[in-house]
Short mmCIF file of C-alpha atoms in Angstrom, two decimals:
data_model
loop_
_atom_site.label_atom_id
_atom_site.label_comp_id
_atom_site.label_asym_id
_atom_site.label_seq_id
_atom_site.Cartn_x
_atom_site.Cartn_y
_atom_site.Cartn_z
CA UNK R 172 0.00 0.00 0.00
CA UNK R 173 2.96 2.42 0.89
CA UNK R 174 4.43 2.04 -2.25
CA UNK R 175 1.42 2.64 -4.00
CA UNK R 176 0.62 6.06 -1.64
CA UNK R 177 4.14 7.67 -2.36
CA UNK R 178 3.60 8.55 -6.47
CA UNK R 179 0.23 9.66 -5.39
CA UNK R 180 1.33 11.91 -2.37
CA UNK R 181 4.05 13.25 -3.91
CA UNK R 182 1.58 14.06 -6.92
CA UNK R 183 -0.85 15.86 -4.79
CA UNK R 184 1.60 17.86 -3.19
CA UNK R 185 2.43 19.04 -7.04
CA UNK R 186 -0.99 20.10 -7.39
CA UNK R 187 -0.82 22.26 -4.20
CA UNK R 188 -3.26 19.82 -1.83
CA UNK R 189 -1.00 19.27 0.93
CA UNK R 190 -0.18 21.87 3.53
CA UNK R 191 2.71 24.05 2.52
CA UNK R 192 5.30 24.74 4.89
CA UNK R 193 5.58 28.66 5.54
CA UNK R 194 9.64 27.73 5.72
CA UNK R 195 10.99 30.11 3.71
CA UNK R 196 12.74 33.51 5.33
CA UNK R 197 13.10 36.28 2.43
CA UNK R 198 15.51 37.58 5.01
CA UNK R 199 17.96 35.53 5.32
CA UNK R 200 19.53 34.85 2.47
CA UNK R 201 21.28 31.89 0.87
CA UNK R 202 24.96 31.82 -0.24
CA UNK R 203 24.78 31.88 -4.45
CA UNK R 204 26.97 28.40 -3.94
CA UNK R 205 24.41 26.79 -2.29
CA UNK R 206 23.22 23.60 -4.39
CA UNK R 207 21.02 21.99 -1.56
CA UNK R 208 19.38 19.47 -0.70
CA UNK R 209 16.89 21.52 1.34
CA UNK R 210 14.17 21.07 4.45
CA UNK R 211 11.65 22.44 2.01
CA UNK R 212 8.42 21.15 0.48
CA UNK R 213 9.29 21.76 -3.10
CA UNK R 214 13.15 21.88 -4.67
CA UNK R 215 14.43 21.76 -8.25
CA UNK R 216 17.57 21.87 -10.46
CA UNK R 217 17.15 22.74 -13.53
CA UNK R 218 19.19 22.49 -16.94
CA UNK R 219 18.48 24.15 -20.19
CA UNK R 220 19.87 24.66 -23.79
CA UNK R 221 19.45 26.23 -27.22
CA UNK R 222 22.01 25.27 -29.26
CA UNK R 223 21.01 26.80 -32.63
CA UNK R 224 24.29 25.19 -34.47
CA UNK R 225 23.24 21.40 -33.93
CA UNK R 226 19.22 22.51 -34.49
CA UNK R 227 18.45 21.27 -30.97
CA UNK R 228 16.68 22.65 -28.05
CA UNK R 229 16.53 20.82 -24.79
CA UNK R 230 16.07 20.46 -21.00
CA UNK R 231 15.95 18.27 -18.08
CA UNK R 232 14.53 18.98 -14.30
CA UNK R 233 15.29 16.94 -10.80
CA UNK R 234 12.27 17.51 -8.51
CA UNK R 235 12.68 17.03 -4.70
CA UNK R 236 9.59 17.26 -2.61
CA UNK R 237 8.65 16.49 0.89
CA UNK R 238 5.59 15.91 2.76
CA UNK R 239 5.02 14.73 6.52
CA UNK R 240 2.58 12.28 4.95
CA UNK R 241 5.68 10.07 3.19
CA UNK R 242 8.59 9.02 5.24
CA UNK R 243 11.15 10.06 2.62
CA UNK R 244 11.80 12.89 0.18
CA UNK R 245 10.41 11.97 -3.19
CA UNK R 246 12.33 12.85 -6.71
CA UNK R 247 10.28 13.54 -9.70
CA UNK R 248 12.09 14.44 -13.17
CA UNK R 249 12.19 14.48 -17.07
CA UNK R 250 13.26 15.70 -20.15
CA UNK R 251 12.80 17.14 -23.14
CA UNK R 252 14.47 17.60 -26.66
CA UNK R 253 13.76 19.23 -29.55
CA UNK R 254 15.23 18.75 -33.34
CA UNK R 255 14.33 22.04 -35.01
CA UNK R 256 15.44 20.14 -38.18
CA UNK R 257 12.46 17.24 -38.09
CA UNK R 258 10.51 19.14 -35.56
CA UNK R 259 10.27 16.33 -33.55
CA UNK R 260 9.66 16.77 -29.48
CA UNK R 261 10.31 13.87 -27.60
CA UNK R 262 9.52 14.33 -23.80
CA UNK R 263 9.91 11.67 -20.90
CA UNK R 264 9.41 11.30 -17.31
CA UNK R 265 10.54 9.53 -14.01
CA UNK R 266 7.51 9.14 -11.63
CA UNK R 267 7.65 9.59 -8.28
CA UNK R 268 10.55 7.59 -6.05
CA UNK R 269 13.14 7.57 -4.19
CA UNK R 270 16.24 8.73 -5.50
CA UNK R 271 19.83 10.88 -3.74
CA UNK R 272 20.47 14.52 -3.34
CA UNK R 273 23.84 15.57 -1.78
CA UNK R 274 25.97 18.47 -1.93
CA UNK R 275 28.75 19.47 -2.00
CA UNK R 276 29.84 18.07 -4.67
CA UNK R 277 26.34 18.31 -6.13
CA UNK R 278 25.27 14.60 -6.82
CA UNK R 279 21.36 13.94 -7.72
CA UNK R 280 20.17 10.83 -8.93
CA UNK R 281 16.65 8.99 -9.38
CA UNK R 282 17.38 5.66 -11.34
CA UNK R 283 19.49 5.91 -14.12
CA UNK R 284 19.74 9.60 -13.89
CA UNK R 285 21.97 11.81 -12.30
CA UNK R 286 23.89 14.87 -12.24
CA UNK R 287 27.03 14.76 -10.59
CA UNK R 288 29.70 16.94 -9.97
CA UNK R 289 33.18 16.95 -10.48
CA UNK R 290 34.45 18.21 -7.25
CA UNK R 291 33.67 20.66 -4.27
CA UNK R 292 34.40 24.09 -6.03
CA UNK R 293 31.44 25.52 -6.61
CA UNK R 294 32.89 25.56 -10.55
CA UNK R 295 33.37 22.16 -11.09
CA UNK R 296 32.52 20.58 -13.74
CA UNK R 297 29.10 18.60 -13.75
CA UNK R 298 28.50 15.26 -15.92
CA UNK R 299 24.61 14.88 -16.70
CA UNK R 300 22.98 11.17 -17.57
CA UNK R 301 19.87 11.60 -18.14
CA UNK R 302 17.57 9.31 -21.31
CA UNK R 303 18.79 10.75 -24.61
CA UNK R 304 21.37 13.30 -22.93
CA UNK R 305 24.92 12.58 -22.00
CA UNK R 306 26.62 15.79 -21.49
CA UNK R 307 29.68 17.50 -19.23
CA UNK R 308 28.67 20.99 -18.47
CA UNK R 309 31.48 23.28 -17.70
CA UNK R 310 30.80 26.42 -15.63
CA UNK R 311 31.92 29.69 -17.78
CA UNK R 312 30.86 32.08 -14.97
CA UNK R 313 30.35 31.43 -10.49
CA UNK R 314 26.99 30.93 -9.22
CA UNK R 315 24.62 33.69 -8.51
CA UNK R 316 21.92 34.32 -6.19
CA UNK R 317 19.33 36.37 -8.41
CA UNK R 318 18.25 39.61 -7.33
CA UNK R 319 16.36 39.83 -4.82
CA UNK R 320 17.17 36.29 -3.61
CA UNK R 321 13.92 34.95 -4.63
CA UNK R 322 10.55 34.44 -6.56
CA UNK R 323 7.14 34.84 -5.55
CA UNK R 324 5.63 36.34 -2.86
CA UNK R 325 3.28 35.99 0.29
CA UNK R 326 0.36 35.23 -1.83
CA UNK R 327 1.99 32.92 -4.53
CA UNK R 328 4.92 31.04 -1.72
CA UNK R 329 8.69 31.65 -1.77
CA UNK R 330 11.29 30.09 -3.71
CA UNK R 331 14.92 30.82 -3.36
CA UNK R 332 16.72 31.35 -6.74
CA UNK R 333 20.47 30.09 -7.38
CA UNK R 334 22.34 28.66 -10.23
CA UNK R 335 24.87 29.08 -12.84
CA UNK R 336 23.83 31.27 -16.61
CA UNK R 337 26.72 30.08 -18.80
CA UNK R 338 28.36 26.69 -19.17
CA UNK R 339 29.96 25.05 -21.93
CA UNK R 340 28.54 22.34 -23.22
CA UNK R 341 29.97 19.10 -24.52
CA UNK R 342 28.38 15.36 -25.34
CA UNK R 343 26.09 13.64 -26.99
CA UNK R 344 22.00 13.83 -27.39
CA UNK R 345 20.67 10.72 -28.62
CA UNK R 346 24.08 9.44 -29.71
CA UNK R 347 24.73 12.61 -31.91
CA UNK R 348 27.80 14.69 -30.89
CA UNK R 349 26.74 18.13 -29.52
CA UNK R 350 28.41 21.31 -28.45
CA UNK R 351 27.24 24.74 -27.18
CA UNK R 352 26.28 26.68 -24.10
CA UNK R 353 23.64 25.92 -20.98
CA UNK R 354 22.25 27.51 -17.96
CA UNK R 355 21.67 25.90 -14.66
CA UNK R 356 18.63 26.65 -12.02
CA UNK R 357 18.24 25.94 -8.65
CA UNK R 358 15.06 26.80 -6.20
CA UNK R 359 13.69 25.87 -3.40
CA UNK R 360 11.19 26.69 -0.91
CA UNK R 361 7.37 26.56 -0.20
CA UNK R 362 5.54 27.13 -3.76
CA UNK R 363 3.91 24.59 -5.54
CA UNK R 364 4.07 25.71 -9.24
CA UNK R 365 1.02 25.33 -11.34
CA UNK R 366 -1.39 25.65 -7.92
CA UNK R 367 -0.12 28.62 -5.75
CA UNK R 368 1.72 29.81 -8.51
CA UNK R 369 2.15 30.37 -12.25
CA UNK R 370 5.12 32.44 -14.33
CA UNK R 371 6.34 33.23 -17.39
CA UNK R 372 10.34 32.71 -16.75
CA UNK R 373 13.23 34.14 -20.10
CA UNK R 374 16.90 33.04 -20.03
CA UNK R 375 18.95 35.16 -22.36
CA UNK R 376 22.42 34.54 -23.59
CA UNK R 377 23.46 37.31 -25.02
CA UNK R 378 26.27 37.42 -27.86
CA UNK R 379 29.41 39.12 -26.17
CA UNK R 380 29.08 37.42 -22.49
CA UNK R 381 26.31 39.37 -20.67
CA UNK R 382 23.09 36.88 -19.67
CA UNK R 383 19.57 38.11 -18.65
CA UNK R 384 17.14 36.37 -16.81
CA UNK R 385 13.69 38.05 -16.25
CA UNK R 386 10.92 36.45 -14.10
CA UNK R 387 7.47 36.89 -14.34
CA UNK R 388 4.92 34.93 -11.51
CA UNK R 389 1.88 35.45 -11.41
CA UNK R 390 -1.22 34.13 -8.84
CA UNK R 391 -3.48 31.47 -10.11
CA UNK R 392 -6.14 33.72 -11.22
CA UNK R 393 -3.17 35.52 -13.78
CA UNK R 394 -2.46 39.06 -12.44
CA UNK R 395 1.34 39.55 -11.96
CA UNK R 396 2.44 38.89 -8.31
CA UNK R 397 5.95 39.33 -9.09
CA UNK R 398 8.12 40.67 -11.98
CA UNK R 399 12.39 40.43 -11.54
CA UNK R 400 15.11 40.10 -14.15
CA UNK R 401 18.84 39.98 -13.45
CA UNK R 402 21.86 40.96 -15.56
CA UNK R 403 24.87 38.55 -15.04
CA UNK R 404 28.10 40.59 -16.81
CA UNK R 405 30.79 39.02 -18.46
CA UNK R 406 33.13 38.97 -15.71
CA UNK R 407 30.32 37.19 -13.63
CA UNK R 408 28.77 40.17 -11.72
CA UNK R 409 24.90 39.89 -11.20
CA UNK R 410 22.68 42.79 -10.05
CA UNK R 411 18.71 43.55 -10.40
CA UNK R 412 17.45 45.07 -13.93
CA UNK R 413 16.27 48.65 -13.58
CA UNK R 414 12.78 49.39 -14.43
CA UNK R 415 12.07 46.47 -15.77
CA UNK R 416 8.62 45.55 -17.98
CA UNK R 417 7.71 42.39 -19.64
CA UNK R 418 4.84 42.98 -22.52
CA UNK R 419 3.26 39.79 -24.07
CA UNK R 420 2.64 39.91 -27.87
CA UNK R 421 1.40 36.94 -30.11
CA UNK R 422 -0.77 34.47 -28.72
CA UNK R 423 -0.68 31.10 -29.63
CA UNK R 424 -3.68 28.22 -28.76
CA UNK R 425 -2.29 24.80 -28.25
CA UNK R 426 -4.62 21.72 -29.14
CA UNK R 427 -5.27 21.35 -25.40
CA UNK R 428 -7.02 24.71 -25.60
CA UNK R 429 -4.11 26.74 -23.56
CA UNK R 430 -3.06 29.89 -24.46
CA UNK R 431 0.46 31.17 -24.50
CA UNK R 432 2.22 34.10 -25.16
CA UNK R 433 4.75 33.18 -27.30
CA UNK R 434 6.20 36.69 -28.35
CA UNK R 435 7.40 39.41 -25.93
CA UNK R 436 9.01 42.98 -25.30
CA UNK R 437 11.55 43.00 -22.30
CA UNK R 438 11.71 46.67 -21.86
CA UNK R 439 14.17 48.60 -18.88
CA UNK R 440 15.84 51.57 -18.33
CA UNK R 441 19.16 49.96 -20.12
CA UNK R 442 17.30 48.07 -23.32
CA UNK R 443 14.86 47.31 -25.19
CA UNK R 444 14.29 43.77 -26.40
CA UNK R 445 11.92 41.43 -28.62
CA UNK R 446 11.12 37.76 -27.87
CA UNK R 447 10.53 35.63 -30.75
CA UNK R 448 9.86 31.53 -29.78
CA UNK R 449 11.54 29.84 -32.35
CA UNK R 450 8.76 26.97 -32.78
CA UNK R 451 5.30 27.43 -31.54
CA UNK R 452 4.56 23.44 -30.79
CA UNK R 453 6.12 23.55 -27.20
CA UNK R 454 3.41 22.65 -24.90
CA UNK R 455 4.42 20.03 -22.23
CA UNK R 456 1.99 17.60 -20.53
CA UNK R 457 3.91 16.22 -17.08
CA UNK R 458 2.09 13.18 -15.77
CA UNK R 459 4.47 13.15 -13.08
CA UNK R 460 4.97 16.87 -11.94
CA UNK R 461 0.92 17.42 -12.81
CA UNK R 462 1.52 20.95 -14.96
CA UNK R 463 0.86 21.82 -17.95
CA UNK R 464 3.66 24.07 -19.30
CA UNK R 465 5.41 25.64 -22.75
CA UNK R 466 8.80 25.82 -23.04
CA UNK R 467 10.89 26.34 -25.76
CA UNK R 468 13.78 27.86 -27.76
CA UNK R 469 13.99 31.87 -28.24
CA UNK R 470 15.71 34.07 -30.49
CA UNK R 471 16.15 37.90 -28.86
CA UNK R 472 17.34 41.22 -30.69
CA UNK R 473 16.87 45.11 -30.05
CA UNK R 474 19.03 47.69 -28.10
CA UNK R 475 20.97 47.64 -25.30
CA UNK R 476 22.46 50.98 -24.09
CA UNK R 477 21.57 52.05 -27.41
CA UNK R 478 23.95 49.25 -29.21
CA UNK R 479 22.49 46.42 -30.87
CA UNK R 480 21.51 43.41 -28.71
CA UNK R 481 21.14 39.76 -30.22
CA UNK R 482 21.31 36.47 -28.23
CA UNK R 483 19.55 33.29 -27.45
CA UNK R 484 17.89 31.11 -24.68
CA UNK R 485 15.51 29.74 -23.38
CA UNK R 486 11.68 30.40 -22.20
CA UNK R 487 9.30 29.06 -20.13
CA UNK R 488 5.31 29.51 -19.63
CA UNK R 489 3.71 27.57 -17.12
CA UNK R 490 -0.29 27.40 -17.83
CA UNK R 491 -1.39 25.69 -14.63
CA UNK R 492 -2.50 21.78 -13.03
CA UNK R 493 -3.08 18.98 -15.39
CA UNK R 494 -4.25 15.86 -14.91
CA UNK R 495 -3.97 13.11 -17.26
#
């Protein structure tokens, strides 16, 4: 009977039915080099890629979550590729089970997957296993903690917000050699995404070093409860975006029904940039994590201290609970 319970507990505290812990201090502060595990209900790390010179978009997410009701932490996680050149998505998941988190060196695994890394320092390289992706991701720039520490808010829940915006990447994706560049996310805390909150989340890579991430979550009924972006300079500085506005554009239905912006203006007081998804069929159905989400390659140009801007990453548009 337990074993049958834990997929289904761990599912339900997905969907944002079991008490959340109010755990999370906005405070107190993490260090930017902390990779967990965590006390917390909910905790994630996070890799993602464009890499527009092998046609291939892709990324792969370690969910931790806890809940008095099951005697151990339960790991939830998939992936996703794209091939831009046959347009073909292929998207798989790990139920709910047991599986390691440890750190430092950052080591997660649930079955056959993992993400370990190569040593202590904080810039060590990291080998991910995970399905179709066997890759080495090499840190270009130190972790950051992302202005203002955090995401969300009282109404929406709390979720710290560390990681890593450039690595090199080397391996292979279904067997096929691969090289480019990656960025690596890390939260944790007490929101359940897709119940207490939704968000619209842009990774930018822009072409001479500097990386942008803005952050958009919003409360279930959609108004904004939170917008954030942070600039992460060449040399590895990060500090909070300045008058910062995120504008939706084209709308695109999926053949669920779900709308999702899928073009955008990121507007501050130090550029101005358009958001074009580079394929509109992006829209993920997780049995396990029980969300319904888009996410998908980007292509970004427009000004930046009145220079031209152009760069690449990732975005991500989380519509809300699904059930299968």
């Amino acid at each position: 009977m337990r074993l049958k319970l834990i997929p289904v507990l761990a599912a339900l505290l997905l969907s944002g039915c079991a008490p959340v812990q109010s755990v999370v201090n906005p405070t107190q502060l993490p260090s930017p080099t902390d990779f967990g595990a965590h006390a917390n209900p909910m905790e994630w790390w996070y890799v993602s890629a464009y890499l527009p010179g092998e046609g291939l978009a892709l990324h792969w997410a370690q969910f931790r979550v806890q809940d008095s009701r099951v005697p151990l932490p339960q790991m939830i996680s998939h992936v996703a590729v794209t091939d831009l050149r046959t347009g073909e998505l292929t998207f798989l998941e790990q139920p709910a089970g047991t599986g390691e988190a440890t750190s430092p060196p950052l080591r997660l695994r649930q079955g056959a997957w993992t993400l370990t890394q190569a040593g202590p320092a904080p810039t060590a390289p990291l080998s991910l296993k995970a399905g179709p992706l066997d890759l080495t991701l090499t840190p270009v720039k130190g972790p950051v903690l992302h202005p203002p520490g955090y995401s969300g808010n009282a109404d929406t829940g709390l979720l710290f917000y560390q990681g890593i915006t450039r690595l090199d990447l080397t391996g292979t994706v279904n067997g096929r050699s691969v090289r480019g560049q990656a960025w690596l996310d890390h939260q944790w805390g007490n929101q359940i995404p897709g119940q207490t909150a939704l968000w619209d989340w842009f990774s930018v890579q822009l072409d001479g070093g500097r990386d942008l991430m803005v952050y958009r979550v919003r409360r279930p009924d959609g108004s904004v409860a939170q917008l954030i972006g942070s600039v992460v300079e060449p040399d590895g500085r990060v500090r909070a975006v300045p008058g910062l506005r995120a504008e939706p554009g084209e709308v695109w239905t999926s053949p669920t029904g779900r709308s999702y912006a899928l073009g955008w203006r990121l507007v501050s007081d130090e550029f101005d940039l358009g958001v074009r998804a580079v394929r509109r069929e992006q829209e993920l159905l997780s049995r396990a994590a029980r969300i319904a989400y888009w996410e998908g390659p980007i292509e970004v140009t427009g000004t930046w201290a009145a220079a031209p801007a152009v760069g690449t990453g990732m975005m991500e548009l989380v519509s809300g609970y699904w059930a299968p």
